[in-house]
Coordinates of C-alpha atoms and ligand atoms in Angstrom, one line a residue:
X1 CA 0.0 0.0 0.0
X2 CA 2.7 1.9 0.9
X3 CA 4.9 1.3 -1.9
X4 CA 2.8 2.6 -4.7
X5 CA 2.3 5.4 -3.2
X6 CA -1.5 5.5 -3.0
X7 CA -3.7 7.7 -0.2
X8 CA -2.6 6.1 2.9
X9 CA -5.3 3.9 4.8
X10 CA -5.1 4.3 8.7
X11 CA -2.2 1.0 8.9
X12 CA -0.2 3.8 6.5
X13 CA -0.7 6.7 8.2
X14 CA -0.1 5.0 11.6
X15 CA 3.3 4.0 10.6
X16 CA 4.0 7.2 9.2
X17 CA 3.7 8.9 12.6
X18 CA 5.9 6.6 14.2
X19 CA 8.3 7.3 11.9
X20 CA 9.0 10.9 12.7
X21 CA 7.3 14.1 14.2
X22 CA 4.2 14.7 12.4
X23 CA 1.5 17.4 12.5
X24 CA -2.0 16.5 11.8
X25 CA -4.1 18.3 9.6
X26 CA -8.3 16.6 9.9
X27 CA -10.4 18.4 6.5
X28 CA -13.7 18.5 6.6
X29 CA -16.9 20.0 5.1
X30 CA -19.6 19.2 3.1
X31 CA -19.5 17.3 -0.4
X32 CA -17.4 19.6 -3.1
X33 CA -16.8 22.0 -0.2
X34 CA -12.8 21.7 -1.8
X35 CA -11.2 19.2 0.4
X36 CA -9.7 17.3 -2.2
X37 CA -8.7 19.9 -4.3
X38 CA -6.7 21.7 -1.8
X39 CA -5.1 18.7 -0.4
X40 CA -3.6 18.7 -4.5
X41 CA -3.0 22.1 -4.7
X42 CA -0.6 22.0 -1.6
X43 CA 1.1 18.8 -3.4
X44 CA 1.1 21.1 -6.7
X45 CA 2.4 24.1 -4.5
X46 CA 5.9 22.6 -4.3
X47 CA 6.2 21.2 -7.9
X48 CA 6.5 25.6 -8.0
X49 CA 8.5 26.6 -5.8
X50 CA 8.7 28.9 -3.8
X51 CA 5.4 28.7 -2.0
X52 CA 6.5 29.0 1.4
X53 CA 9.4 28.4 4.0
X54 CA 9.4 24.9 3.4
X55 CA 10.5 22.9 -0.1
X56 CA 9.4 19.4 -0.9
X57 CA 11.2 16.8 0.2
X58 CA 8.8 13.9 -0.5
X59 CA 5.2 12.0 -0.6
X60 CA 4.6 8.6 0.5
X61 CA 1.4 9.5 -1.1
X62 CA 2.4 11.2 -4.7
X63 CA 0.4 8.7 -6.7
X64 CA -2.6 9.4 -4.5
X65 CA -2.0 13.1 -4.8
X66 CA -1.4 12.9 -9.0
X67 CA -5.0 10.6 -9.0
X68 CA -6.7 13.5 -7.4
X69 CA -4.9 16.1 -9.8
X70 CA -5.0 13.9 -13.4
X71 CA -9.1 14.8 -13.6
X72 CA -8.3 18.7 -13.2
X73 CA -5.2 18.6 -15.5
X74 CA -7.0 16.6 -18.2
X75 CA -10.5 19.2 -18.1
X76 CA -7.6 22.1 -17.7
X77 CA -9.1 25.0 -20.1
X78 CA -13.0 23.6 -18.6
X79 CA -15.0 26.2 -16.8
X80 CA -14.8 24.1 -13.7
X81 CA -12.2 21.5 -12.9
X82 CA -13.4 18.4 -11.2
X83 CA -11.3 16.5 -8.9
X84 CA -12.5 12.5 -8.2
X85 CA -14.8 11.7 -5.1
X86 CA -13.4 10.9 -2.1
X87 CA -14.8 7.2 -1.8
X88 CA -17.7 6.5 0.5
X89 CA -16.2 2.7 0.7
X90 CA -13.0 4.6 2.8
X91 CA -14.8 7.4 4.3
X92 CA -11.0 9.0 5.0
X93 CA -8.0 8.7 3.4
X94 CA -4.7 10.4 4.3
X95 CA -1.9 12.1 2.5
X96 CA 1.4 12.4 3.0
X97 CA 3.7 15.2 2.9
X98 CA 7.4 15.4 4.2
X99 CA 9.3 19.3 3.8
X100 CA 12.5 20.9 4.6
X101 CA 12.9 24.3 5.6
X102 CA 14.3 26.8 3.7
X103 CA 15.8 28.5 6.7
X104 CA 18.6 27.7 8.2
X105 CA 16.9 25.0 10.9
X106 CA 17.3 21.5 10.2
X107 CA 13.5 21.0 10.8
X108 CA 12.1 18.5 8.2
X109 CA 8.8 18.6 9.0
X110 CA 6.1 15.7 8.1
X111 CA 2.5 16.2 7.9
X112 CA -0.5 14.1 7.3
X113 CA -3.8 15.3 5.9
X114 CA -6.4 13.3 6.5
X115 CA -9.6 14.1 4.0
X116 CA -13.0 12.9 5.0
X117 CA -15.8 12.4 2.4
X118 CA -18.7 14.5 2.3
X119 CA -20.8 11.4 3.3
X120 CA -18.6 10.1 5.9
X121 CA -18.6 13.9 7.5
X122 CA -22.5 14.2 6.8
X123 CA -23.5 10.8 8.3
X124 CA -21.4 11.6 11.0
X125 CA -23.0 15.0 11.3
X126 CA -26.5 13.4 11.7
X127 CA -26.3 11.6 14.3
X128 CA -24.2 12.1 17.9
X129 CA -23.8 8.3 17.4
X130 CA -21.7 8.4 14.6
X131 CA -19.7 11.4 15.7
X132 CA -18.1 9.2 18.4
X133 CA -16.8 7.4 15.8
X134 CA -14.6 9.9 14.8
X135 CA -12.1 9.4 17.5
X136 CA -9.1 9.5 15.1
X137 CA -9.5 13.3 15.6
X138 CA -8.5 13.4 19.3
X139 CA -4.6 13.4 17.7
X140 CA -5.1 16.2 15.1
X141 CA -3.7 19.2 15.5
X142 CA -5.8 21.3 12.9
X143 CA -9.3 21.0 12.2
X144 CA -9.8 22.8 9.2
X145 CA -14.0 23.1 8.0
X146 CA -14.5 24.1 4.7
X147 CA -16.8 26.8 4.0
X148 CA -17.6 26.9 0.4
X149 CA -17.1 30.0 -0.8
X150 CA -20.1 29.3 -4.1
X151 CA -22.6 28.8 -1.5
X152 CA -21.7 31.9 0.4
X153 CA -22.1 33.6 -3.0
X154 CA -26.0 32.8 -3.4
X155 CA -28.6 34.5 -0.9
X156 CA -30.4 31.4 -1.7
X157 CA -27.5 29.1 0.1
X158 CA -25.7 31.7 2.4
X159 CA -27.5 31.0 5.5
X160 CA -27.4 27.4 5.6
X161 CA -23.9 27.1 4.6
X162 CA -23.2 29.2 7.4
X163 CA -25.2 27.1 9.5
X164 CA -24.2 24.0 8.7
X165 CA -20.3 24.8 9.3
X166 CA -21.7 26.2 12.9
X167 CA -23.4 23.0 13.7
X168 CA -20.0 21.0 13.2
X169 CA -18.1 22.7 15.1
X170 CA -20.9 23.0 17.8
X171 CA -20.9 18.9 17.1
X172 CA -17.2 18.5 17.3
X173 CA -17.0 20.8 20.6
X174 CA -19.8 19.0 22.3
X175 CA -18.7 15.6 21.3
X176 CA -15.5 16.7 22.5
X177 CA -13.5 15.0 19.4
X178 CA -10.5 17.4 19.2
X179 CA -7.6 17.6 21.9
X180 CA -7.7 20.9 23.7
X181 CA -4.5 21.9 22.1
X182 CA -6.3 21.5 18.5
X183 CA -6.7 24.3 16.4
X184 CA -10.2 25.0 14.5
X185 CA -10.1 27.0 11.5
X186 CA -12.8 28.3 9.3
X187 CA -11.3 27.8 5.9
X188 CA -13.3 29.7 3.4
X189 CA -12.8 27.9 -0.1
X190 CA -13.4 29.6 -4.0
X191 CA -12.9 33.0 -3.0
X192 CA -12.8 33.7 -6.6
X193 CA -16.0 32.7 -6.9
X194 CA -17.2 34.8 -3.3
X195 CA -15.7 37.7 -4.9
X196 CA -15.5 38.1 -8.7
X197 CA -12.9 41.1 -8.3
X198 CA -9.7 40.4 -6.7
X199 CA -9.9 42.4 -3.3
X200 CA -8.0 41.3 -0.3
X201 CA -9.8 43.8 1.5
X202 CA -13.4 42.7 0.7
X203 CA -12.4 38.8 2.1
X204 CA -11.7 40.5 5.1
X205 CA -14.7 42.3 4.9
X206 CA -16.3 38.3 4.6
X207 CA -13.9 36.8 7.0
X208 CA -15.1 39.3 10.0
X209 CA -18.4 38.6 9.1
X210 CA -18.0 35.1 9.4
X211 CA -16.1 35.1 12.5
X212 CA -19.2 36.7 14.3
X213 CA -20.6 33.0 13.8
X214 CA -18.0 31.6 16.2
X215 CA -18.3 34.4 18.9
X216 CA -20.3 31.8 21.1
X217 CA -17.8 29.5 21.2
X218 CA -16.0 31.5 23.5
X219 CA -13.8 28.6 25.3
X220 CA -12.1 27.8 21.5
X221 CA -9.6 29.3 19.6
X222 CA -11.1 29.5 16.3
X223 CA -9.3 30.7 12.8
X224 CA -10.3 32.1 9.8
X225 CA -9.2 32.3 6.6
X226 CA -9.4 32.6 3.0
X227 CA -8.5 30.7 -0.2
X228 CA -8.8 30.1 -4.1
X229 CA -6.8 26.3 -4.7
X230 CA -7.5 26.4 -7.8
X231 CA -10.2 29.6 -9.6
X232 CA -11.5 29.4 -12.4
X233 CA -9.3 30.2 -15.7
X234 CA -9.5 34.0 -16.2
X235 CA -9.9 34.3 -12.3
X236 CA -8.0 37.5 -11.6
X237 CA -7.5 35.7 -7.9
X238 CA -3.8 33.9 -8.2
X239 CA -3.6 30.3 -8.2
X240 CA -3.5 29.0 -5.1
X241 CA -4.8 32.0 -3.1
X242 CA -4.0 31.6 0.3
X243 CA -2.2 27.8 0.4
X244 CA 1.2 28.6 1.0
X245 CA 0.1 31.0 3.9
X246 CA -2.1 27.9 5.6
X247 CA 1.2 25.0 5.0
X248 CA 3.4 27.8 7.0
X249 CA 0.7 27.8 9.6
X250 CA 0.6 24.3 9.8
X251 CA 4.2 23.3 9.6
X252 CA 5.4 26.5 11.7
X253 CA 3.6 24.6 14.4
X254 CA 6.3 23.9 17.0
X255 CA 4.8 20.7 19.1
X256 CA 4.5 18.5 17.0
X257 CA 3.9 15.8 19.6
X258 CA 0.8 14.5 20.2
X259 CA -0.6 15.6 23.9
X260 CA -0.9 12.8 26.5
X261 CA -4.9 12.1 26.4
X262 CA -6.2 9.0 28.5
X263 CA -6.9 6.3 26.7
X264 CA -10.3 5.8 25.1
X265 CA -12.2 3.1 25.1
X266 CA -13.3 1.0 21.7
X267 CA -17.0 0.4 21.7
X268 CA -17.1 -1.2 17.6
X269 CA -15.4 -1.9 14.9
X270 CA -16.0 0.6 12.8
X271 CA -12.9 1.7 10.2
X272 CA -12.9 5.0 12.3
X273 CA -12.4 3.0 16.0
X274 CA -10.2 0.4 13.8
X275 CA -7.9 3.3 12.1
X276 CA -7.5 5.0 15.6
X277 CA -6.8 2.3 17.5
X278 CA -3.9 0.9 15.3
X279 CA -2.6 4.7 14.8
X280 CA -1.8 5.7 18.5
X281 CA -2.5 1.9 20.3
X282 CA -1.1 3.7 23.5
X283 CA -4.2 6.1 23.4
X284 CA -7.0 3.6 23.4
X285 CA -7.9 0.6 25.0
Ligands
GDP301 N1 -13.7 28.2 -8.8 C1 -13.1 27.4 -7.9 N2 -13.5 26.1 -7.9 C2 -12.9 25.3 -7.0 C3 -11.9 25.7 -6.1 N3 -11.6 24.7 -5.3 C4 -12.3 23.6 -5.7 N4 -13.1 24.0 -6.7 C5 -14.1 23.1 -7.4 O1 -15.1 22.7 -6.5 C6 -15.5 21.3 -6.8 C7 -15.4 20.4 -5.6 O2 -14.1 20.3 -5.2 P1 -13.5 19.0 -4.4 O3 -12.1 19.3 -4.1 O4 -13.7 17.8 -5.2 O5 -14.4 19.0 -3.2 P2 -14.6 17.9 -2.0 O6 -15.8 17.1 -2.4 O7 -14.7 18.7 -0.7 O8 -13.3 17.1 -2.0 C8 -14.6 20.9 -8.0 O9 -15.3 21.0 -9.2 C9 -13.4 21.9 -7.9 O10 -12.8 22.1 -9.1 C10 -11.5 27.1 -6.2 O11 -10.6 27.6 -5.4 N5 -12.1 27.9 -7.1
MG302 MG1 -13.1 15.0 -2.1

């Protein structure tokens, strides 16, 4: 599994911790909310350097990442690129990414990004049930929700977009699936489309509206930002709006040790319990 260099399954990404520090970035929002295409466009990011303070060292996971890319380079000059559908049958995958710094530190920082699919997340979403399931979160230390920047664009689907990312994060606080030391953003996706006109000032506009929606969660650090991983051709917003800014976030992250949590129990066995449990065996029971 390893070897060709597919998305990791949890076995994968469980060894891949073990091997070195690794900070842990969890993606989630709804269906076509741009999970999958920014995972890629981070992958893509350092096939150009320079995107950030980091430069590629390697992928476990390049054939996963060029399967998710191939379906945007082949529709490349299509109004909208289309990246594959992260599989129900997995529910999450993870991806592999392993930098060294430009600077003069000898950090060679790994990461893991683990992508769920829209149904997995949705499912999960529905029911408090289910959202236990996600205990693989407890060792992430981001928790990036997608906020689709096309529905933000619509009257018609504003509201419930907004709602929606509120309700996960109420659902991920309540549940109580992130260690404290996780940090929540609010990644707002197709800026180009939010904002035909490229206007830095006009996200911010956006992103302080938005942030009023997280005001009750006063106990939480919560994060926003803005990003275009791949407009549409003509787009006036730069490819890759806002990536390189959210890897230096991510890898800039000093600790990248998981914190000491007590063990938690395993009630099923469900892919998430199964994942979890093999990833960090010292954590569960
Ligand atoms: N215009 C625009 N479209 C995007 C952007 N990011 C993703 N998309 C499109 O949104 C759709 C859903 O993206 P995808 O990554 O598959 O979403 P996922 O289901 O959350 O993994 C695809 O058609 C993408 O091409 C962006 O920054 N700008
Ligand atoms: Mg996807």
């Amino acid at each position: 599994m390893m070897n060709r260099g597919s998305a990791l399954d949890g076995d994968g990404a469980y060894l891949m911790c073990r091997a070195r520090p690794t900070v842990i970035v969890a993606m989630a929002g709804p269906i076509k909310s741009g999970k999958t295409t920014l995972i890629a466009s981070i992958h893509q990011g350092f096939q150009f350097p320079p995107v950030c303070s980091f430069a590629f060292k390697r992928s476990k996971t390049l054939v996963g990442f060029e399967e998710k890319t191939y379906a945007s380079r082949a529709a490349s000059g299509a109004l909208e690129t289309k990246t594959p559908r992260t599989s129900f049958a997995v529910g999450q995958e993870y991806y592999h990414l392993w930098l060294r710094s430009r600077a003069k530190s000898q950090l060679e920082p790994q990461a893991l990004f683990l992508d769920m699919s829209g149904e997995y997340f949705e499912r999960s979403l529905d029911s408090s049930e289910e959202a236990r399931q996600l205990t693989v979160l407890k060792r992430a230390n981001f928790f990036a929700v997608l906020l689709d920047g096309r529905r933000l664009a619509s009257r018609v689907t504003e509201q419930s977009a907004r709602q929606n990312s509120v309700a996960l994060v109420r659902r991920i606080i309540e549940e109580k699936l992130l260690s404290a030391e996780c940090l929540i953003q609010i990644l707002i996706t197709k800026v180009d489309l939010l904002l035909p006109e490229f206007s830095e000032g006009l996200l911010a506009a956006w992103m302080k509206d938005i942030d009023q929606d997280y005001l009750r969660f006063k106990d939480r650090k919560i994060s926003l930002a803005g990003i275009a991983a791949s407009p549409k051709p003509g787009s006036p917003w730069p490819l890759r709006f806002g990536v390189a800014d959210l890897v230096d976030t991510w890898f800039s992250h000093t600790d990248f040790r998981v914190a000491a949590s007590q063990p938690v129990s395993i009630k099923s066995s469900r892919l998430a319990d199964r994942i979890a449990a093999r990833w960090l065996p010292e954590n569960y029971q």
